[in-house]
mmCIF file of C-alpha atoms in Angstrom:
data_model
loop_
_atom_site.group_PDB
_atom_site.id
_atom_site.type_symbol
_atom_site.label_atom_id
_atom_site.label_comp_id
_atom_site.label_asym_id
_atom_site.label_seq_id
_atom_site.Cartn_x
_atom_site.Cartn_y
_atom_site.Cartn_z
ATOM 1 C CA MET A 52 0.000 0.000 0.000
ATOM 2 C CA THR A 53 1.787 3.139 -1.229
ATOM 3 C CA GLU A 54 -0.959 5.744 -1.445
ATOM 4 C CA PHE A 55 -1.878 5.321 2.222
ATOM 5 C CA TYR A 56 0.384 5.233 5.245
ATOM 6 C CA ASP A 57 -1.388 2.146 6.630
ATOM 7 C CA LYS A 58 -4.695 0.276 6.551
ATOM 8 C CA LEU A 59 -6.062 2.315 9.452
ATOM 9 C CA GLU A 60 -6.672 5.215 7.071
ATOM 10 C CA VAL A 61 -9.144 3.229 4.967
ATOM 11 C CA ARG A 62 -11.054 1.410 7.716
ATOM 12 C CA ASP A 63 -14.798 1.303 7.565
ATOM 13 C CA PRO A 64 -15.917 4.305 9.675
ATOM 14 C CA ALA A 65 -18.023 2.040 11.904
ATOM 15 C CA GLU A 66 -14.988 -0.176 12.550
ATOM 16 C CA ARG A 67 -12.871 2.860 13.408
ATOM 17 C CA GLU A 68 -15.486 4.183 15.812
ATOM 18 C CA GLN A 69 -15.726 0.781 17.464
ATOM 19 C CA ASP A 70 -11.941 0.614 17.849
ATOM 20 C CA LEU A 71 -11.694 4.142 19.293
ATOM 21 C CA LEU A 72 -14.500 3.579 21.780
ATOM 22 C CA ALA A 73 -12.975 0.234 22.812
ATOM 23 C CA ALA A 74 -9.682 2.019 23.556
ATOM 24 C CA LEU A 75 -11.370 4.877 25.441
ATOM 25 C CA PRO A 76 -12.068 3.117 28.802
ATOM 26 C CA LYS A 77 -8.467 1.850 28.887
ATOM 27 C CA GLN A 78 -7.178 5.394 28.354
ATOM 28 C CA ILE A 79 -9.483 6.743 31.080
ATOM 29 C CA ALA A 80 -8.118 4.100 33.462
ATOM 30 C CA GLN A 81 -4.541 4.921 32.440
ATOM 31 C CA ALA A 82 -5.114 8.624 33.085
ATOM 32 C CA GLN A 83 -6.653 7.984 36.497
ATOM 33 C CA THR A 84 -3.953 5.521 37.541
ATOM 34 C CA ALA A 85 -0.768 7.082 36.158
ATOM 35 C CA ALA A 86 -1.519 10.831 35.944
ATOM 36 C CA PRO A 87 -2.398 12.292 39.380
ATOM 37 C CA ALA A 88 -4.051 15.392 37.865
ATOM 38 C CA PHE A 89 -6.600 13.237 36.076
ATOM 39 C CA ALA A 90 -7.119 11.124 39.194
ATOM 40 C CA LYS A 91 -8.586 14.340 40.648
ATOM 41 C CA ILE A 92 -10.320 15.620 37.511
ATOM 42 C CA LEU A 93 -11.973 12.241 36.874
ATOM 43 C CA ASP A 94 -12.583 11.350 40.495
ATOM 44 C CA GLY A 95 -15.565 9.015 40.770
ATOM 45 C CA VAL A 96 -15.607 8.173 37.059
ATOM 46 C CA LYS A 97 -15.763 4.459 36.241
ATOM 47 C CA PRO A 98 -13.671 3.821 33.106
ATOM 48 C CA ALA A 99 -15.974 1.034 31.912
ATOM 49 C CA ASP A 100 -18.854 3.522 31.794
ATOM 50 C CA ILE A 101 -17.049 5.770 29.284
ATOM 51 C CA ASP A 102 -17.735 3.661 26.224
ATOM 52 C CA SER A 103 -19.600 6.108 23.986
ATOM 53 C CA ARG A 104 -19.275 9.662 22.741
ATOM 54 C CA GLU A 105 -22.275 10.620 24.848
ATOM 55 C CA ALA A 106 -20.523 9.344 27.967
ATOM 56 C CA LEU A 107 -17.286 11.068 26.974
ATOM 57 C CA ALA A 108 -19.151 14.371 26.533
ATOM 58 C CA ARG A 109 -20.202 14.249 30.191
ATOM 59 C CA LEU A 110 -16.582 14.432 31.371
ATOM 60 C CA PRO A 111 -15.054 17.856 32.117
ATOM 61 C CA VAL A 112 -12.976 19.676 29.504
ATOM 62 C CA THR A 113 -9.452 20.573 30.625
ATOM 63 C CA ARG A 114 -8.182 23.667 28.835
ATOM 64 C CA LYS A 115 -4.608 24.807 28.375
ATOM 65 C CA HIS A 116 -4.840 27.587 30.971
ATOM 66 C CA GLU A 117 -5.987 25.021 33.554
ATOM 67 C CA LEU A 118 -3.070 22.746 32.685
ATOM 68 C CA LEU A 119 -0.720 25.715 33.132
ATOM 69 C CA GLU A 120 -2.297 26.663 36.467
ATOM 70 C CA ARG A 121 -1.873 23.104 37.797
ATOM 71 C CA GLN A 122 1.727 22.973 36.594
ATOM 72 C CA LYS A 123 2.547 26.257 38.312
ATOM 73 C CA ALA A 124 0.823 25.194 41.528
ATOM 74 C CA GLU A 125 2.719 21.903 41.734
ATOM 75 C CA ARG A 126 5.990 22.866 40.062
ATOM 76 C CA ALA A 127 8.132 22.288 43.131
ATOM 77 C CA ARG A 128 6.851 18.713 43.398
ATOM 78 C CA ASP A 129 6.054 17.830 39.785
ATOM 79 C CA PRO A 130 6.943 20.138 36.857
ATOM 80 C CA PHE A 131 4.222 18.474 34.749
ATOM 81 C CA GLY A 132 1.482 19.250 37.275
ATOM 82 C CA GLY A 133 0.436 15.608 37.537
ATOM 83 C CA PHE A 134 -0.509 15.257 33.853
ATOM 84 C CA SER A 135 2.432 13.109 32.730
ATOM 85 C CA ALA A 136 2.257 9.342 33.210
ATOM 86 C CA ILE A 137 6.021 8.981 32.802
ATOM 87 C CA ARG A 138 8.913 10.400 34.812
ATOM 88 C CA PHE A 139 12.501 11.423 34.134
ATOM 89 C CA GLY A 140 14.506 8.455 32.947
ATOM 90 C CA PRO A 141 14.639 6.045 30.001
ATOM 91 C CA ARG A 142 10.893 6.300 29.242
ATOM 92 C CA MET A 143 11.093 10.102 28.892
ATOM 93 C CA LEU A 144 13.563 11.029 26.171
ATOM 94 C CA ARG A 145 13.297 14.809 26.345
ATOM 95 C CA VAL A 146 11.390 17.671 27.984
ATOM 96 C CA PHE A 147 10.223 20.759 26.088
ATOM 97 C CA ALA A 148 8.807 24.127 27.089
ATOM 98 C CA SER A 149 5.986 26.067 25.471
ATOM 99 C CA PRO A 150 5.074 29.688 26.267
ATOM 100 C CA GLY A 151 3.547 30.022 29.676
ATOM 101 C CA THR A 152 5.752 28.144 30.678
ATOM 102 C CA ILE A 153 4.167 24.742 30.029
ATOM 103 C CA TYR A 154 6.477 21.718 30.197
ATOM 104 C CA GLU A 155 5.773 18.767 27.883
ATOM 105 C CA PRO A 156 7.340 15.296 28.006
ATOM 106 C CA GLU A 157 8.496 13.280 25.019
ATOM 107 C CA GLY A 158 8.072 9.536 25.442
ATOM 108 C CA GLU A 159 10.193 6.803 23.927
ATOM 109 C CA ALA A 160 7.826 5.770 21.110
ATOM 110 C CA LEU A 161 9.495 6.064 17.692
ATOM 111 C CA ASP A 162 6.779 8.318 16.259
ATOM 112 C CA TYR A 163 5.702 9.827 19.568
ATOM 113 C CA TRP A 164 3.720 12.695 17.986
ATOM 114 C CA ARG A 165 2.416 10.517 15.079
ATOM 115 C CA THR A 166 3.505 12.919 12.342
ATOM 116 C CA ALA A 167 4.744 10.218 9.935
ATOM 117 C CA ARG A 168 1.163 9.934 8.682
ATOM 118 C CA ALA A 169 1.032 13.618 7.759
ATOM 119 C CA LEU A 170 4.440 13.491 6.071
ATOM 120 C CA HIS A 171 3.362 10.473 4.036
ATOM 121 C CA ALA A 172 0.193 12.278 2.923
ATOM 122 C CA ALA A 173 2.390 15.210 1.867
ATOM 123 C CA GLY A 174 4.350 12.889 -0.429
ATOM 124 C CA PHE A 175 7.438 12.090 1.650
ATOM 125 C CA ARG A 176 8.813 8.554 1.390
ATOM 126 C CA SER A 177 11.497 6.409 2.974
ATOM 127 C CA GLY A 178 15.016 7.173 1.770
ATOM 128 C CA GLU A 179 14.447 10.901 1.232
ATOM 129 C CA LEU A 180 16.061 13.865 2.946
ATOM 130 C CA VAL A 181 13.768 16.302 4.786
ATOM 131 C CA HIS A 182 14.924 19.864 5.408
ATOM 132 C CA ASN A 183 13.392 20.594 8.829
ATOM 133 C CA SER A 184 13.135 24.306 9.635
ATOM 134 C CA PHE A 185 10.953 24.007 12.702
ATOM 135 C CA SER A 186 12.557 25.270 15.906
ATOM 136 C CA TYR A 187 14.783 22.882 17.835
ATOM 137 C CA HIS A 188 15.182 25.315 20.738
ATOM 138 C CA MET A 189 13.024 24.878 23.871
ATOM 139 C CA THR A 190 9.795 24.101 21.995
ATOM 140 C CA PRO A 191 9.131 20.613 20.538
ATOM 141 C CA ALA A 192 8.255 21.697 16.976
ATOM 142 C CA GLY A 193 11.519 20.465 15.463
ATOM 143 C CA ALA A 194 11.323 17.154 17.311
ATOM 144 C CA ILE A 195 7.646 16.716 16.428
ATOM 145 C CA MET A 196 8.468 16.735 12.734
ATOM 146 C CA GLU A 197 11.803 14.916 13.024
ATOM 147 C CA SER A 198 10.350 11.965 14.934
ATOM 148 C CA GLY A 199 7.749 11.436 12.216
ATOM 149 C CA ALA A 200 10.302 11.737 9.431
ATOM 150 C CA ARG A 201 12.584 9.183 11.078
ATOM 151 C CA ALA A 202 9.673 6.789 11.603
ATOM 152 C CA LEU A 203 8.904 7.141 7.907
ATOM 153 C CA GLY A 204 12.487 6.204 7.045
ATOM 154 C CA CYS A 205 13.684 9.674 6.055
ATOM 155 C CA THR A 206 16.920 11.435 6.907
ATOM 156 C CA VAL A 207 16.552 14.868 8.491
ATOM 157 C CA PHE A 208 18.602 18.025 8.114
ATOM 158 C CA ALA A 209 18.090 19.951 11.369
ATOM 159 C CA GLY A 210 17.876 23.428 9.886
ATOM 160 C CA GLY A 211 15.929 25.057 12.674
ATOM 161 C CA THR A 212 15.008 28.722 12.374
ATOM 162 C CA GLY A 213 17.020 31.702 11.141
ATOM 163 C CA GLN A 214 20.350 31.758 9.251
ATOM 164 C CA THR A 215 18.468 32.103 5.968
ATOM 165 C CA GLU A 216 21.465 32.217 3.642
ATOM 166 C CA GLN A 217 23.092 29.168 5.227
ATOM 167 C CA GLN A 218 19.823 27.253 4.956
ATOM 168 C CA VAL A 219 19.498 28.153 1.274
ATOM 169 C CA ASP A 220 23.068 26.910 0.734
ATOM 170 C CA ALA A 221 22.263 23.661 2.547
ATOM 171 C CA ILE A 222 19.183 23.066 0.360
ATOM 172 C CA ALA A 223 21.181 23.752 -2.797
ATOM 173 C CA GLU A 224 24.015 21.429 -1.783
ATOM 174 C CA LEU A 225 22.191 18.595 0.030
ATOM 175 C CA GLN A 226 19.210 18.639 -2.369
ATOM 176 C CA PRO A 227 16.482 17.535 0.043
ATOM 177 C CA ALA A 228 13.263 16.155 -1.395
ATOM 178 C CA GLY A 229 11.174 18.554 0.654
ATOM 179 C CA TYR A 230 10.764 21.041 3.458
ATOM 180 C CA ALA A 231 9.103 20.931 6.879
ATOM 181 C CA GLY A 232 8.472 24.158 8.752
ATOM 182 C CA THR A 233 6.264 27.218 8.814
ATOM 183 C CA PRO A 234 4.929 28.416 5.446
ATOM 184 C CA SER A 235 6.167 31.958 6.028
ATOM 185 C CA PHE A 236 9.771 30.801 6.470
ATOM 186 C CA LEU A 237 9.527 28.657 3.346
ATOM 187 C CA LYS A 238 8.517 31.801 1.460
ATOM 188 C CA ILE A 239 11.519 33.637 2.918
ATOM 189 C CA LEU A 240 13.863 30.823 1.830
ATOM 190 C CA LEU A 241 12.468 30.781 -1.712
ATOM 191 C CA GLU A 242 12.711 34.560 -1.976
ATOM 192 C CA LYS A 243 16.301 34.548 -0.703
ATOM 193 C CA ALA A 244 17.265 31.801 -3.146
ATOM 194 C CA ALA A 245 15.766 33.789 -6.045
ATOM 195 C CA GLU A 246 17.505 36.957 -4.876
ATOM 196 C CA ARG A 247 20.850 35.141 -4.911
ATOM 197 C CA GLY A 248 20.160 33.361 -8.191
ATOM 198 C CA ILE A 249 20.361 29.906 -6.587
ATOM 199 C CA PRO A 250 18.029 27.282 -8.075
ATOM 200 C CA LEU A 251 16.464 24.749 -5.692
ATOM 201 C CA PRO A 252 15.187 22.081 -8.104
ATOM 202 C CA SER A 253 15.092 19.242 -5.551
ATOM 203 C CA LEU A 254 12.617 21.058 -3.315
ATOM 204 C CA THR A 255 9.283 19.880 -4.699
ATOM 205 C CA LYS A 256 7.101 19.332 -1.607
ATOM 206 C CA ALA A 257 6.549 20.733 1.860
ATOM 207 C CA LEU A 258 4.647 19.913 5.018
ATOM 208 C CA VAL A 259 3.879 23.162 6.795
ATOM 209 C CA SER A 260 2.278 23.958 10.141
ATOM 210 C CA GLY A 261 2.383 26.389 13.040
ATOM 211 C CA GLU A 262 0.508 29.222 11.336
ATOM 212 C CA ALA A 263 -2.190 29.962 8.779
ATOM 213 C CA PHE A 264 -1.601 28.652 5.248
ATOM 214 C CA PRO A 265 -3.999 30.637 3.033
ATOM 215 C CA PRO A 266 -4.608 29.598 -0.601
ATOM 216 C CA SER A 267 -2.770 32.707 -1.818
ATOM 217 C CA LEU A 268 0.463 31.600 -0.095
ATOM 218 C CA ARG A 269 -0.049 27.970 -1.152
ATOM 219 C CA ASP A 270 -0.391 29.120 -4.787
ATOM 220 C CA TRP A 271 2.649 31.415 -4.515
ATOM 221 C CA ILE A 272 4.765 28.508 -3.285
ATOM 222 C CA ALA A 273 3.331 26.178 -5.948
ATOM 223 C CA GLU A 274 4.307 28.650 -8.683
ATOM 224 C CA ARG A 275 7.899 28.107 -7.557
ATOM 225 C CA GLY A 276 7.660 24.347 -7.882
ATOM 226 C CA VAL A 277 6.823 23.367 -4.300
ATOM 227 C CA ALA A 278 3.568 21.552 -3.445
ATOM 228 C CA GLY A 279 2.677 22.673 0.079
ATOM 229 C CA THR A 280 0.505 20.557 2.377
ATOM 230 C CA GLN A 281 -0.477 21.518 5.912
ATOM 231 C CA CYS A 282 -1.065 19.659 9.154
ATOM 232 C CA TYR A 283 -2.521 20.599 12.515
ATOM 233 C CA ALA A 284 -0.524 19.484 15.544
ATOM 234 C CA THR A 285 0.171 20.756 19.051
ATOM 235 C CA ALA A 286 2.932 20.189 21.587
ATOM 236 C CA ASP A 287 0.440 18.619 23.990
ATOM 237 C CA LEU A 288 -1.417 16.297 21.645
ATOM 238 C CA GLY A 289 0.806 15.638 18.635
ATOM 239 C CA LEU A 290 -0.891 15.300 15.258
ATOM 240 C CA ILE A 291 -4.606 16.107 15.273
ATOM 241 C CA ALA A 292 -5.378 16.355 11.537
ATOM 242 C CA TYR A 293 -3.586 16.534 8.196
ATOM 243 C CA GLU A 294 -4.208 17.681 4.655
ATOM 244 C CA THR A 295 -4.191 15.329 1.677
ATOM 245 C CA ALA A 296 -3.674 15.799 -2.053
ATOM 246 C CA ALA A 297 -7.420 16.491 -2.368
ATOM 247 C CA ARG A 298 -6.989 19.749 -0.384
ATOM 248 C CA GLU A 299 -10.523 19.463 0.958
ATOM 249 C CA GLY A 300 -10.200 20.054 4.680
ATOM 250 C CA LEU A 301 -7.993 18.135 7.084
ATOM 251 C CA VAL A 302 -8.411 14.408 7.840
ATOM 252 C CA LEU A 303 -8.330 13.479 11.522
ATOM 253 C CA ASP A 304 -5.398 11.429 12.767
ATOM 254 C CA GLU A 305 -6.077 7.813 13.718
ATOM 255 C CA GLY A 306 -4.729 8.161 17.286
ATOM 256 C CA VAL A 307 -7.101 10.791 18.669
ATOM 257 C CA ILE A 308 -10.795 11.197 19.471
ATOM 258 C CA VAL A 309 -11.951 14.661 18.409
ATOM 259 C CA GLU A 310 -15.069 16.551 19.451
ATOM 260 C CA ILE A 311 -16.271 19.999 18.377
ATOM 261 C CA VAL A 312 -17.898 21.772 21.329
ATOM 262 C CA ARG A 313 -19.593 25.100 21.902
ATOM 263 C CA PRO A 314 -16.923 27.578 23.141
ATOM 264 C CA GLY A 315 -16.911 27.981 26.897
ATOM 265 C CA THR A 316 -18.643 24.624 27.410
ATOM 266 C CA GLY A 317 -18.074 20.914 26.893
ATOM 267 C CA ASP A 318 -21.251 20.502 24.862
ATOM 268 C CA PRO A 319 -20.783 18.987 21.374
ATOM 269 C CA VAL A 320 -22.299 21.066 18.559
ATOM 270 C CA PRO A 321 -24.255 19.656 15.590
ATOM 271 C CA GLU A 322 -22.130 18.485 12.647
ATOM 272 C CA GLY A 323 -21.078 21.445 10.503
ATOM 273 C CA GLU A 324 -21.390 24.049 13.262
ATOM 274 C CA VAL A 325 -18.194 25.884 14.197
ATOM 275 C CA GLY A 326 -16.909 25.225 17.712
ATOM 276 C CA GLU A 327 -13.825 24.507 19.809
ATOM 277 C CA ILE A 328 -11.703 21.464 19.029
ATOM 278 C CA VAL A 329 -11.525 19.152 22.057
ATOM 279 C CA VAL A 330 -9.188 16.162 21.831
ATOM 280 C CA THR A 331 -8.768 12.954 23.784
ATOM 281 C CA THR A 332 -5.427 11.402 22.945
ATOM 282 C CA LEU A 333 -4.714 7.682 23.087
ATOM 283 C CA ASN A 334 -1.088 8.362 24.081
ATOM 284 C CA PRO A 335 -0.529 6.405 27.350
ATOM 285 C CA ASP A 336 2.499 8.527 28.311
ATOM 286 C CA TYR A 337 0.616 11.831 28.298
ATOM 287 C CA PRO A 338 -3.043 10.778 28.531
ATOM 288 C CA LEU A 339 -4.947 14.021 27.988
ATOM 289 C CA ILE A 340 -8.707 13.490 28.311
ATOM 290 C CA ARG A 341 -11.022 16.048 26.665
ATOM 291 C CA PHE A 342 -8.239 18.602 26.230
ATOM 292 C CA GLY A 343 -9.544 21.914 24.904
ATOM 293 C CA THR A 344 -7.206 23.270 22.243
ATOM 294 C CA GLY A 345 -8.755 26.744 22.150
ATOM 295 C CA ASP A 346 -8.938 26.476 18.348
ATOM 296 C CA LEU A 347 -12.122 26.730 16.295
ATOM 297 C CA SER A 348 -13.110 24.390 13.473
ATOM 298 C CA ALA A 349 -16.081 22.439 12.116
ATOM 299 C CA VAL A 350 -16.708 18.953 10.735
ATOM 300 C CA LEU A 351 -16.920 18.634 6.959
ATOM 301 C CA PRO A 352 -19.569 16.237 5.607
ATOM 302 C CA GLY A 353 -18.514 13.167 3.651
ATOM 303 C CA SER A 354 -15.106 11.550 3.332
ATOM 304 C CA CYS A 355 -11.872 12.528 1.614
ATOM 305 C CA PRO A 356 -11.740 11.980 -2.187
ATOM 306 C CA THR A 357 -8.373 10.241 -1.720
ATOM 307 C CA GLY A 358 -10.156 7.274 -0.114
ATOM 308 C CA ARG A 359 -9.240 8.048 3.495
ATOM 309 C CA THR A 360 -12.345 7.394 5.544
ATOM 310 C CA ASN A 361 -11.770 9.320 8.759
ATOM 311 C CA THR A 362 -13.734 12.459 9.622
ATOM 312 C CA ARG A 363 -12.554 15.735 8.108
ATOM 313 C CA ILE A 364 -12.485 19.186 9.683
ATOM 314 C CA LYS A 365 -12.329 22.545 7.926
ATOM 315 C CA GLY A 366 -8.994 23.467 9.441
ATOM 316 C CA TRP A 367 -8.169 26.375 11.757
ATOM 317 C CA LEU A 368 -11.001 28.925 11.887
ATOM 318 C CA GLY A 369 -9.861 31.138 14.770
ATOM 319 C CA ARG A 370 -9.586 31.070 18.550
ATOM 320 C CA ALA A 371 -12.310 29.957 20.934
ATOM 321 C CA ASP A 372 -11.276 32.082 23.921
ATOM 322 C CA GLN A 373 -13.437 35.158 23.359
ATOM 323 C CA THR A 374 -13.373 36.525 26.917
ATOM 324 C CA THR A 375 -14.149 40.256 26.738
ATOM 325 C CA LYS A 376 -14.048 43.058 29.282
ATOM 326 C CA VAL A 377 -17.286 45.076 29.422
ATOM 327 C CA ARG A 378 -17.594 48.098 31.710
ATOM 328 C CA GLY A 379 -14.655 46.836 33.727
ATOM 329 C CA MET A 380 -16.069 43.297 34.112
ATOM 330 C CA PHE A 381 -14.851 40.178 32.292
ATOM 331 C CA VAL A 382 -17.550 38.302 30.384
ATOM 332 C CA HIS A 383 -16.758 34.703 29.411
ATOM 333 C CA PRO A 384 -18.250 32.408 26.731
ATOM 334 C CA GLY A 385 -19.180 30.004 29.531
ATOM 335 C CA GLN A 386 -21.448 32.676 31.030
ATOM 336 C CA VAL A 387 -23.289 33.069 27.725
ATOM 337 C CA ALA A 388 -23.747 29.287 27.612
ATOM 338 C CA GLU A 389 -25.040 29.285 31.204
ATOM 339 C CA ILE A 390 -27.690 31.865 30.308
ATOM 340 C CA ALA A 391 -28.768 29.894 27.230
ATOM 341 C CA ARG A 392 -29.041 26.649 29.201
ATOM 342 C CA ARG A 393 -31.638 28.194 31.493
ATOM 343 C CA PHE A 394 -34.119 28.505 28.623
ATOM 344 C CA PRO A 395 -35.072 25.404 26.596
ATOM 345 C CA GLU A 396 -36.366 27.612 23.766
ATOM 346 C CA VAL A 397 -32.844 28.864 22.992
ATOM 347 C CA ARG A 398 -30.900 27.064 20.257
ATOM 348 C CA ARG A 399 -27.844 29.332 19.831
ATOM 349 C CA ALA A 400 -26.617 32.505 21.501
ATOM 350 C CA ARG A 401 -24.243 35.322 20.624
ATOM 351 C CA LEU A 402 -23.346 38.276 22.842
ATOM 352 C CA VAL A 403 -22.502 41.398 20.828
ATOM 353 C CA VAL A 404 -20.585 44.221 22.548
ATOM 354 C CA GLU A 405 -20.721 47.616 20.831
ATOM 355 C CA GLY A 406 -20.097 51.292 21.610
ATOM 356 C CA GLU A 407 -17.332 53.795 22.146
ATOM 357 C CA MET A 408 -14.889 53.873 25.035
ATOM 358 C CA GLY A 409 -16.805 54.117 28.308
ATOM 359 C CA GLU A 410 -20.152 53.510 26.625
ATOM 360 C CA ASP A 411 -20.217 49.724 26.185
ATOM 361 C CA ARG A 412 -23.520 48.203 25.115
ATOM 362 C CA MET A 413 -24.319 44.485 25.344
ATOM 363 C CA THR A 414 -26.920 42.752 23.218
ATOM 364 C CA LEU A 415 -27.581 39.051 23.630
ATOM 365 C CA ARG A 416 -28.902 37.686 20.331
ATOM 366 C CA LEU A 417 -30.582 34.307 20.540
ATOM 367 C CA GLU A 418 -32.016 31.870 18.023
ATOM 368 C CA CYS A 419 -35.218 30.518 19.547
ATOM 369 C CA ALA A 420 -37.458 27.638 18.534
ATOM 370 C CA SER A 421 -40.422 29.518 20.061
ATOM 371 C CA GLU A 422 -40.994 32.877 21.745
ATOM 372 C CA PRO A 423 -43.414 32.574 24.686
ATOM 373 C CA GLU A 424 -44.628 35.814 26.198
ATOM 374 C CA GLY A 425 -42.138 37.451 28.519
ATOM 375 C CA LEU A 426 -39.186 35.348 27.345
ATOM 376 C CA ALA A 427 -36.982 38.325 26.442
ATOM 377 C CA GLY A 428 -37.537 39.896 29.843
ATOM 378 C CA ARG A 429 -36.685 36.704 31.720
ATOM 379 C CA ILE A 430 -33.514 36.295 29.660
ATOM 380 C CA ALA A 431 -32.516 39.909 30.383
ATOM 381 C CA GLU A 432 -32.830 39.157 34.099
ATOM 382 C CA ALA A 433 -30.602 36.085 33.632
ATOM 383 C CA VAL A 434 -28.028 38.218 31.808
ATOM 384 C CA ARG A 435 -27.798 40.518 34.793
ATOM 385 C CA ASP A 436 -27.772 37.621 37.258
ATOM 386 C CA VAL A 437 -24.932 35.791 35.520
ATOM 387 C CA THR A 438 -22.741 38.649 34.249
ATOM 388 C CA LYS A 439 -23.675 41.351 36.830
ATOM 389 C CA LEU A 440 -24.208 43.649 33.828
ATOM 390 C CA ARG A 441 -27.297 44.948 32.069
ATOM 391 C CA GLY A 442 -27.834 43.950 28.459
ATOM 392 C CA ASP A 443 -30.461 44.031 25.751
ATOM 393 C CA VAL A 444 -31.997 40.829 24.416
ATOM 394 C CA GLU A 445 -32.859 40.208 20.767
ATOM 395 C CA LEU A 446 -34.777 37.061 19.814
ATOM 396 C CA MET A 447 -34.136 35.708 16.313
ATOM 397 C CA GLU A 448 -35.296 32.966 13.979
ATOM 398 C CA PRO A 449 -33.279 29.684 13.938
ATOM 399 C CA GLY A 450 -30.402 29.918 11.439
ATOM 400 C CA SER A 451 -30.068 33.710 11.742
ATOM 401 C CA LEU A 452 -26.710 33.843 13.527
ATOM 402 C CA PRO A 453 -23.446 33.379 11.567
ATOM 403 C CA ASN A 454 -21.842 29.933 11.768
ATOM 404 C CA ASP A 455 -18.387 31.189 12.764
ATOM 405 C CA GLY A 456 -18.003 29.850 16.289
ATOM 406 C CA LYS A 457 -18.280 33.253 17.940
ATOM 407 C CA VAL A 458 -20.117 33.302 21.238
ATOM 408 C CA ILE A 459 -18.939 36.815 22.119
ATOM 409 C CA GLU A 460 -18.456 39.365 19.325
ATOM 410 C CA ASP A 461 -16.502 42.493 20.245
ATOM 411 C CA ALA A 462 -17.808 45.024 17.716
ATOM 412 C CA ARG A 463 -16.514 48.120 19.512
ATOM 413 C CA SER A 464 -14.550 50.722 17.592
ATOM 414 C CA TYR A 465 -11.523 50.391 19.864
ATOM 415 C CA ARG A 466 -9.444 47.536 21.305
#
């Protein structure tokens, strides 16, 4: 099988779902047993009961800021805040730091972050040289891509970031088959090579990540002979989704369970609606359960034209943390969700903040299945009760609000 990395990519969707849900109770038990933070977060949960997506959705979401808070609180005793199931020694090859500072372990598995699958989809094959320009300093980006390339059977040039002219020289002399790194730095390298009159004929493909990869930049790179493909990965979770030659969304990785939830909550949204990406990883060394990425996306209907059968997402659509300060008070997406939950008529909610400096105005716009008498007034009272602020209420027909994942829209003329 050359087109696909392995047979997992072309499983019957029902078989995949069965396999993922069969692995889920074991991962819950692993998290409770080996990661003290999850022993507390999942206290009272029976692993055998978490055997469906509905059961999974009842567990709490742990977001990055909560992980950071736990790490800081327990740093003197455990730098990983009780989230790592492995300790310093032969099972933990390296430790990395992400802004915050959040410390992440790297386990001993050959393809610990599972990026070989994304590299294969981007066209990389065993025996090729990969020019890796992700950072090797402090953060795990360089290692994330290198571990996948090595698992695929590739050799890696550890370019890292910066030193543009030296990297151009290395590409010209070593003639790698492709590039791994951010798309913006690839553009810089291609521009520098053109400026110096140095052809880079071997560079025909790239796997990019770490920032937005708009079609305009993809086309610019393609015009210079490089087919760019993107993937979505994080230091905490490894690979989450990857692009294929079809360029129709990103296919979910085989080693994660992904949910799309309403921002500020743990409630899954209907298929196609934009929400926050929440991931449960099947990595036993760092068993994150319902980890909120803070990124927005939505499920695409159907399967990938390449024949891969896993669910597809639209890619990165923005950030889910829309906390906004109004009249000196912070308003959170979770508060908007709490208001909506009090009224069964409400289907979707969006808080719009408008006005000039010192004259903030809040309007809670709600899609409602029905509008019983006095509903707007009761909701306005709930707005004040939950946020401690006054706000207008506007009831709307179902389907009226934009499908962009925004729960709080800051429409003020200043920031």
